Steps between C-alpha positions, in 0.01 A plus 500: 500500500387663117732465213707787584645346812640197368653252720879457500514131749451188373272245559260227335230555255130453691290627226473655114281733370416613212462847437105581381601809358831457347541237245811282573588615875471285782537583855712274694414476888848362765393342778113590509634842435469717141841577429534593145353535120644331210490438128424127399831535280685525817306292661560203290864587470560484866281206546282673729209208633312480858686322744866582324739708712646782406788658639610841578756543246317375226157726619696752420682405179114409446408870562752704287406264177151596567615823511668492184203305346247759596777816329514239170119424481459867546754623251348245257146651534671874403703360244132362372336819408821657389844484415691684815858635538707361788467835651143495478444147652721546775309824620188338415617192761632745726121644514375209617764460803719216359867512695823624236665144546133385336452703248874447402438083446179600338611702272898259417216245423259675282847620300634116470119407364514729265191753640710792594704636255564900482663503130175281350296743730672833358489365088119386576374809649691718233288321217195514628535907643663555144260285288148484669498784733670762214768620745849655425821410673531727704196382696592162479852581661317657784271236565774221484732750763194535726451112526832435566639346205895523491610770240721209249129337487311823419793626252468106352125535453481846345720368276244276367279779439454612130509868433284428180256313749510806686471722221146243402360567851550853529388624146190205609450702830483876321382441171101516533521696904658804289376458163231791553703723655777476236273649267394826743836545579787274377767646791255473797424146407883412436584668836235288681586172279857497623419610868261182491767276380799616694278452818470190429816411505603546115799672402551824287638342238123279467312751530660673240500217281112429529470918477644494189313173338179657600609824318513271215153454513382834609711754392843701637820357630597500849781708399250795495490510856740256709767735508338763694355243729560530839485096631374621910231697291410201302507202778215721704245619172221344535 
């Protein structure tokens, strides 16, 4: 019998081994038999020595909190690297073949303790898309739809975003890409400027705002030419 064919009868303990190649697993063997694999969290809770008895009900209360121990351990390992929406997690638990009726007490646990939350996830990602990676709201919106996020969460964190801070990035973003080109041809570079920023998520209304601060330094107002821009035109110049 491997791991995947655990036993569902009861019986008494006749030997415990630990796993060589998994820190804190043990194997647990019923009546000179291997019948299952288990954490030494669970094993300790549930008292689990050679010689004790253990009964068929309780095997398999034993079995679903190892269940739901493996889902948490492995939740907490994704939550590690990054911060995760609920949506993401679940699919990422789902992936590794965990039943719904795990994943659901996995997840109601990580909420309680504070670990999954979709409204800290939405505000946190919108800072550091808006302040590190330089991108608009638009992209941000996108991002937060495609993981999942409820929409109050998503309107609640772009809320949070500055349009000044946005205004920072952006003019950061174009200022020395385009700086050459503004001086061969002022439209051509403003075309491609705002094409550049509206694809990355920023609205009109920045890009216009950073056009016409780096007219400041350069020369011309972007009232010269943004009324006989055409936007489709502008979102595909390269």
């Amino acid at each position: 019998m491997d791991e995947g064919e655990k036993r569902t009868s009861g019986g008494t303990i006749t030997l415990i081994e630990r796993q060589p190649r998994t820190r804190h697993r043990y194997n647990i063997h019923l009546d000179g038999v291997y019948a299952f694999s288990v954490h030494e969290d669970l094993m300790i809770r549930y008292r689990l020595l050679k010689g004790a008895v253990v009964e068929s009900e309780e095997l398999e209360r034993l079995l679903v909190d190892e269940e739901r121990h493996k889902a948490y351990l492995s939740a907490v390992r994704l939550l590690s690297s990054r911060l995760r929406s609920e949506h993401e997690l679940r699919a990422r638990l789902m992936e590794k073949e965990f039943e719904s009726s795990i994943i659901d007490h996995c997840l109601d646990r990580l909420r309680s303790e504070g670990y999954l939350n979709d409204a800290l996830f939405a505000e946190q990602l919108a800072k550091q898309r808006s302040e590190s990676q330089r991108k608009g709201r638009h992209w941000i919106k996108q991002e937060l739809k495609q993981k999942g996020v409820p929409k109050e969460h998503i309107e609640a964190a772009l809320e949070q975003v500055d349009e000044q801070t946005e205004v920072e990035g952006a003019y950061k973003l174009v200022s020395r890409r385009y700086a050459n080109e503004w001086q061969e041809d002022s439209v051509k570079a403003r075309r491609k400027a705002t094409g550049f920023l509206m694809r990355r998520g920023y609205s009109m209304n920045v890009a216009l705002k950073v056009m016409d601060r780096l007219a400041e330094q350069w020369g011309k107002s972007s009232g010269e030419w943004v009324e006989s821009m055409d936007v489709d035109d502008v979102m595909h110049d390269d």
